[in-house]
Each structure stands twice: as C-alpha cells, then as structure tokens.
Short mmCIF file of C-alpha atoms in Angstrom, two decimals:
data_model
loop_
_atom_site.label_atom_id
_atom_site.label_comp_id
_atom_site.label_asym_id
_atom_site.label_seq_id
_atom_site.Cartn_x
_atom_site.Cartn_y
_atom_site.Cartn_z
CA MET A 1 28.83 9.28 -35.44
CA SER A 2 26.82 8.49 -38.57
CA ALA A 3 24.74 11.09 -40.41
CA THR A 4 21.59 9.15 -39.54
CA THR A 5 22.40 9.24 -35.83
CA LYS A 6 23.19 12.95 -35.98
CA GLN A 7 19.88 13.62 -37.73
CA PHE A 8 18.05 11.51 -35.12
CA ILE A 9 19.67 13.39 -32.23
CA ALA A 10 19.06 16.77 -33.80
CA SER A 11 15.38 16.04 -34.40
CA THR A 12 14.91 14.76 -30.85
CA VAL A 13 16.72 17.65 -29.18
CA SER A 14 14.73 20.16 -31.20
CA GLY A 15 11.52 18.54 -29.94
CA VAL A 16 10.47 17.23 -33.36
CA GLU A 17 9.97 13.47 -33.33
CA GLU A 18 11.86 11.59 -35.99
CA GLN A 19 9.42 10.08 -38.47
CA HIS A 20 9.92 6.58 -39.85
CA SER A 21 9.03 5.72 -43.41
CA ILE A 22 6.39 3.01 -43.82
CA GLY A 23 9.11 0.63 -45.01
CA GLU A 24 11.31 1.32 -41.98
CA SER A 25 8.40 1.06 -39.57
CA LEU A 26 7.19 -2.14 -41.23
CA SER A 27 10.62 -3.75 -40.90
CA LEU A 28 10.93 -2.73 -37.24
CA HIS A 29 7.48 -4.22 -36.55
CA ILE A 30 8.14 -7.40 -38.49
CA LEU A 31 11.65 -8.33 -37.32
CA PRO A 32 10.82 -9.28 -33.71
CA GLY A 33 7.79 -11.19 -34.99
CA VAL A 34 10.03 -13.15 -37.36
CA PHE A 35 12.29 -14.09 -34.43
CA ILE A 36 9.33 -15.31 -32.40
CA LEU A 37 7.77 -17.29 -35.26
CA ALA A 38 11.06 -18.92 -36.25
CA ILE A 39 11.87 -20.04 -32.71
CA PHE A 40 8.30 -21.23 -32.20
CA VAL A 41 8.25 -23.35 -35.37
CA VAL A 42 11.69 -24.85 -34.74
CA SER A 43 11.34 -25.55 -31.02
CA ALA A 44 7.66 -26.59 -30.68
CA PRO A 45 8.17 -30.17 -32.00
CA PHE A 46 11.12 -30.56 -29.61
CA PHE A 47 9.13 -29.39 -26.60
CA MET A 48 6.15 -31.56 -27.52
CA SER A 49 8.34 -34.63 -27.85
CA ALA A 50 9.75 -33.83 -24.40
CA GLY A 51 6.25 -33.73 -22.92
CA TYR A 52 5.64 -29.99 -22.88
CA PRO A 53 2.87 -28.08 -24.69
CA PRO A 54 3.72 -25.89 -27.70
CA MET A 55 2.83 -22.86 -25.58
CA LEU A 56 6.26 -23.25 -23.99
CA ALA A 57 7.85 -22.80 -27.41
CA ILE A 58 6.03 -19.51 -28.02
CA ILE A 59 7.13 -18.35 -24.56
CA VAL A 60 10.76 -19.01 -25.46
CA GLY A 61 10.28 -17.30 -28.82
CA ALA A 62 8.62 -14.32 -27.11
CA ALA A 63 11.57 -14.00 -24.73
CA PHE A 64 13.94 -13.64 -27.70
CA GLY A 65 11.58 -11.24 -29.49
CA LEU A 66 11.29 -9.08 -26.37
CA ALA A 67 15.06 -9.16 -25.90
CA PHE A 68 15.47 -7.74 -29.42
CA GLN A 69 13.04 -4.93 -28.62
CA VAL A 70 14.88 -4.04 -25.40
CA TRP A 71 18.24 -4.17 -27.18
CA HIS A 72 17.03 -1.90 -29.99
CA LEU A 73 15.54 0.69 -27.64
CA TYR A 74 18.58 0.89 -25.37
CA SER A 75 20.98 0.91 -28.32
CA LEU A 76 19.24 4.06 -29.52
CA GLY A 77 19.26 5.38 -25.97
CA MET A 78 23.01 4.89 -25.71
CA LYS A 79 23.57 6.76 -28.98
CA LEU A 80 21.35 9.61 -27.91
CA ASN A 81 22.12 9.92 -24.20
CA GLY A 82 25.49 8.22 -23.81
CA ARG A 83 23.98 5.95 -21.14
CA LEU A 84 21.30 3.32 -20.66
CA SER A 85 18.28 5.59 -20.89
CA LEU A 86 15.08 5.78 -22.91
CA GLU A 87 14.94 9.56 -22.64
CA GLY A 88 14.14 10.93 -26.09
CA ILE A 89 13.44 7.41 -27.40
CA VAL A 90 10.07 6.54 -25.87
CA GLY A 91 7.32 9.10 -26.32
CA TYR A 92 3.83 9.57 -24.90
CA ARG A 93 5.03 10.17 -21.33
CA GLU A 94 2.71 12.98 -20.31
CA PRO A 95 1.00 12.49 -16.92
CA ILE A 96 -2.75 12.15 -16.49
CA PRO A 97 -4.90 12.33 -13.34
CA VAL A 98 -4.90 9.08 -11.36
CA TRP A 99 -8.70 8.77 -11.62
CA GLN A 100 -8.41 8.45 -15.39
CA TYR A 101 -6.41 5.23 -15.01
CA PHE A 102 -9.21 3.77 -12.86
CA ALA A 103 -11.80 4.90 -15.42
CA LEU A 104 -10.05 3.98 -18.68
CA ILE A 105 -8.28 0.71 -17.88
CA PRO A 106 -11.37 -1.22 -16.68
CA LEU A 107 -13.30 0.17 -19.65
CA PHE A 108 -10.68 -1.05 -22.14
CA VAL A 109 -10.44 -4.46 -20.44
CA ILE A 110 -14.22 -4.96 -20.56
CA LEU A 111 -14.34 -3.80 -24.19
CA ALA A 112 -11.54 -6.22 -25.08
CA PHE A 113 -13.37 -9.21 -23.60
CA ILE A 114 -16.60 -8.20 -25.36
CA ILE A 115 -14.90 -7.67 -28.73
CA ASP A 116 -12.91 -10.89 -28.38
CA GLY A 117 -16.10 -12.81 -27.64
CA LEU A 118 -18.00 -11.28 -30.56
CA THR A 119 -15.18 -11.92 -33.05
CA GLN A 120 -14.34 -15.43 -31.81
CA PRO A 121 -16.49 -17.10 -34.51
CA LEU A 122 -14.48 -15.23 -37.17
CA SER A 123 -11.21 -16.44 -35.64
CA THR A 124 -12.51 -20.01 -35.53
CA ALA A 125 -13.68 -19.85 -39.16
CA PHE A 126 -10.39 -18.31 -40.26
CA LEU A 127 -8.39 -21.01 -38.46
CA ALA A 128 -10.47 -23.72 -40.14
CA ARG A 129 -9.55 -22.31 -43.55
CA LEU A 130 -5.84 -22.35 -42.71
CA SER A 131 -5.62 -26.11 -43.09
CA TRP A 132 -1.89 -25.93 -43.84
CA ILE A 133 -1.14 -24.65 -40.33
CA PRO A 134 -0.30 -27.45 -37.85
CA ALA A 135 -2.91 -27.92 -35.13
CA TRP A 136 -0.37 -27.02 -32.44
CA PHE A 137 -0.24 -23.43 -33.75
CA GLU A 138 -3.39 -22.88 -31.67
CA MET A 139 -1.41 -23.39 -28.50
CA ARG A 140 -4.34 -22.34 -26.28
CA ASP A 141 -6.63 -25.13 -27.51
CA THR A 142 -7.97 -26.78 -24.36
CA SER A 143 -8.26 -30.28 -25.84
CA GLN A 144 -4.58 -30.21 -26.76
CA LEU A 145 -3.42 -28.72 -23.47
CA LEU A 146 -5.24 -31.38 -21.46
CA GLU A 147 -3.04 -34.04 -23.09
CA TYR A 148 -0.02 -32.86 -21.08
CA SER A 149 0.93 -33.61 -17.48
CA LYS A 150 0.01 -31.28 -14.66
CA SER A 151 3.67 -30.60 -13.87
CA ALA A 152 4.43 -29.64 -17.47
CA LEU A 153 1.37 -27.39 -17.60
CA THR A 154 2.19 -25.77 -14.25
CA LEU A 155 5.69 -24.87 -15.44
CA THR A 156 4.35 -23.59 -18.76
CA PHE A 157 1.60 -21.47 -17.24
CA GLY A 158 3.97 -20.08 -14.62
CA LEU A 159 6.46 -18.94 -17.26
CA ASN A 160 3.61 -17.66 -19.40
CA LEU A 161 2.37 -15.43 -16.59
CA LEU A 162 5.87 -14.05 -16.09
CA ILE A 163 6.82 -13.50 -19.75
CA ASN A 164 3.47 -12.88 -21.41
CA GLY A 165 1.68 -11.44 -18.40
CA ILE A 166 4.29 -9.02 -17.09
CA PHE A 167 7.34 -8.52 -19.30
CA ALA A 168 5.61 -8.54 -22.70
CA PRO A 169 3.06 -5.79 -21.93
CA ILE A 170 5.75 -3.46 -20.59
CA ILE A 171 8.32 -4.06 -23.32
CA GLU A 172 5.89 -4.23 -26.24
CA GLU A 173 4.13 -1.03 -25.24
CA LEU A 174 7.44 0.83 -24.85
CA TYR A 175 8.65 -0.47 -28.22
CA PHE A 176 5.52 -0.44 -30.38
CA ARG A 177 3.61 2.47 -28.88
CA GLY A 178 6.22 4.60 -27.15
CA TYR A 179 8.87 4.25 -29.83
CA LEU A 180 7.33 3.17 -33.14
CA MET A 181 3.91 4.84 -32.95
CA SER A 182 5.41 8.17 -31.90
CA ARG A 183 7.39 8.09 -35.14
CA LEU A 184 4.25 7.65 -37.23
CA SER A 185 2.54 10.71 -35.76
CA ARG A 186 2.48 12.43 -39.16
CA PHE A 187 -0.62 10.34 -39.92
CA GLY A 188 -2.55 12.40 -37.38
CA ARG A 189 -5.78 10.75 -36.24
CA LEU A 190 -4.97 7.66 -38.31
CA THR A 191 -1.71 7.08 -36.42
CA PRO A 192 -3.22 4.56 -33.93
CA VAL A 193 -4.91 2.68 -36.78
CA VAL A 194 -1.70 2.42 -38.81
CA GLU A 195 0.38 1.39 -35.81
CA ASN A 196 -2.18 -1.11 -34.56
CA ALA A 197 -2.42 -2.72 -38.00
CA LEU A 198 1.36 -3.17 -38.05
CA PHE A 199 1.34 -4.45 -34.46
CA THR A 200 -1.36 -6.98 -35.35
CA PHE A 201 0.68 -8.14 -38.34
CA TYR A 202 3.67 -8.65 -36.01
CA HIS A 203 1.80 -11.62 -34.50
CA PHE A 204 2.72 -14.01 -37.34
CA TRP A 205 2.21 -17.06 -35.17
CA GLN A 206 -1.56 -16.49 -34.87
CA PRO A 207 -2.89 -15.06 -38.16
CA TYR A 208 -6.31 -16.54 -37.41
CA TYR A 209 -6.52 -14.15 -34.45
CA TRP A 210 -5.66 -10.93 -36.34
CA ILE A 211 -9.24 -9.67 -36.65
CA SER A 212 -9.96 -10.02 -32.94
CA GLN A 213 -6.61 -8.62 -31.93
CA PHE A 214 -6.85 -5.55 -34.15
CA PHE A 215 -10.26 -4.50 -32.88
CA PHE A 216 -9.85 -5.19 -29.17
CA THR A 217 -6.42 -3.51 -29.09
CA LEU A 218 -7.42 -0.40 -31.04
CA PRO A 219 -9.25 1.41 -28.18
CA TRP A 220 -6.27 1.50 -25.82
CA VAL A 221 -3.78 2.21 -28.63
CA SER A 222 -5.96 5.19 -29.57
CA ALA A 223 -5.95 6.28 -25.93
CA VAL A 224 -2.15 6.47 -25.96
CA ALA A 225 -2.25 8.94 -28.85
CA TRP A 226 -5.20 10.78 -27.31
CA LYS A 227 -3.80 11.13 -23.79
CA LYS A 228 -0.11 11.13 -24.80
CA ASN A 229 0.31 8.62 -22.00
CA ILE A 230 1.82 5.18 -22.48
CA LYS A 231 1.03 3.92 -18.97
CA VAL A 232 -2.63 3.53 -19.97
CA SER A 233 -1.69 0.93 -22.58
CA ILE A 234 0.91 -0.78 -20.37
CA PHE A 235 -1.54 -1.34 -17.51
CA THR A 236 -4.40 -2.32 -19.86
CA HIS A 237 -2.20 -4.76 -21.78
CA MET A 238 -0.85 -6.26 -18.56
CA THR A 239 -4.29 -6.63 -16.99
CA LEU A 240 -5.68 -8.36 -20.06
CA ASN A 241 -2.75 -10.74 -20.43
CA LEU A 242 -2.73 -11.66 -16.75
CA LEU A 243 -6.49 -12.19 -16.60
CA GLY A 244 -6.59 -14.19 -19.84
CA ASN A 245 -3.70 -16.42 -18.86
CA LEU A 246 -4.93 -16.91 -15.29
CA LEU A 247 -8.38 -17.93 -16.55
CA LEU A 248 -6.86 -20.38 -19.02
CA ALA A 249 -4.52 -21.84 -16.39
CA ALA A 250 -7.34 -22.21 -13.87
CA MET A 251 -9.61 -23.88 -16.43
CA ILE A 252 -6.97 -26.38 -17.57
CA LEU A 253 -5.34 -27.17 -14.22
CA GLY A 254 -8.77 -27.48 -12.63
CA GLN A 255 -9.39 -30.51 -14.86
CA LYS A 256 -6.10 -32.26 -14.10
#
C-alpha cells in the first residue's frame, strides 16, 4: 500500500476529510471534461455524416466521462474499504427532514430557469464572439436539430434523457460534490464557489454557457455544503436535466 493511500485511509478513519490541493482538484475536475470534449470533437462529424445530430456525440462523450468518474470513485472505495463501496469516499450524507426536499428542490429549479433566462443574452453574445467554434458545438440549436430525421432525433433524445437526465446528475453529484467538494472544505464558506467554478470549467464543450451555468448551479451547490446533504443536489440536478431535455424534445419533435 502506497504512502498516499495510507495517509488517505488514516485521514478518513480519523474523521478528518483529506484535502486536495488546488492543482490536484483542478486536474480531477478537468480530466473527465477532456475525455468528453475529445470524444465529442472526434465523433460529431461522423455522426452528422451518418444522419444523426451532434448531440448524439456529446452523449457518447458524456458516457465515457461518467464512466471515468465512477471508476475513480470505486477505485478509491476499493482501496479504502476492500470492496465496491463509497463509504468514506463520498461526503455530505447527513439526512434532512423530507419536507426540506419539497421546499428546496422546487425553489432551486425555479431559480435555475429564471437565472438561465436572464443570462441567455450573455450566452448568445459570448457564442457570437467565439467565431472559431463550429456551429455544431451548440448542439441544442433548434434550427440545426430540425434538419435531422424524426427517427434520428427520437433515438438521440431518448439516449439523452437516459444519460444526461438520469445517470449524469447522480454520478456528477457524487463525484464533484460528494467527493471533490468535500475535499475543498478548508475554504469554508467559499467552498461551494470554488467547487462550482471548477465544475463550470469542466464543461469545455460549451464555454459560451459558463456564465449561466455557474450562477444557476451555485444555489444548490451551496445547499449541499449548508445542509451536508448531497441528495438535494442530485434531485435538483436530475429534475432540471429531465425538464430541460423533455421540453427541448417536445419542441423539436412537435415540429417534425
């Protein structure tokens, strides 16, 4: 067993969360984003030539990025627990009263839609300035999506709901909030801000959307640190992704 692993186990057993350096945390945030971006850039032209929208390429990339996150978490779990377990790896697992879920999650969802709407002009202006980015990077653009067949869109939206609507919120919240943010807790009240900035940066494939994403994500990321409860962010993230993707699918397929 390496010295690093021994130190990690000792700190966890003693109840003191291991703290990552900014460099270590930055690399662990960036690496899955690099996987997603690379697969997206390489595979999007192939999918488009085959008659599928570039959204399918980001779904495939996301699947690989999420697989890396799961692998990393359970690798640490195996070292710590000797079995497939996230005990001692994922933090913020304190319970809260059920009524708080019903109060907080709708609030964060409504805030997210409001903030996204208010910052949309900034995202549009930012995208216009990034003239070197291919148009298909904005894979949710309705005019582009309408160019594809209904069958291709149905398959794409179906996979998007599964990967981006269900798996991504669970895995990303466990990895970024439960694992990475808990190891930046030395920043105190600024911990959610630091983590959310790094999480926003992880989304390399949509830099034009960073401003919106940072501000509409910050409330529920802060709630995780406040309530010490990761389920708040998992359910909020999942609700937003499912609603957003269902609305987009309904709007596009309704015109086919």
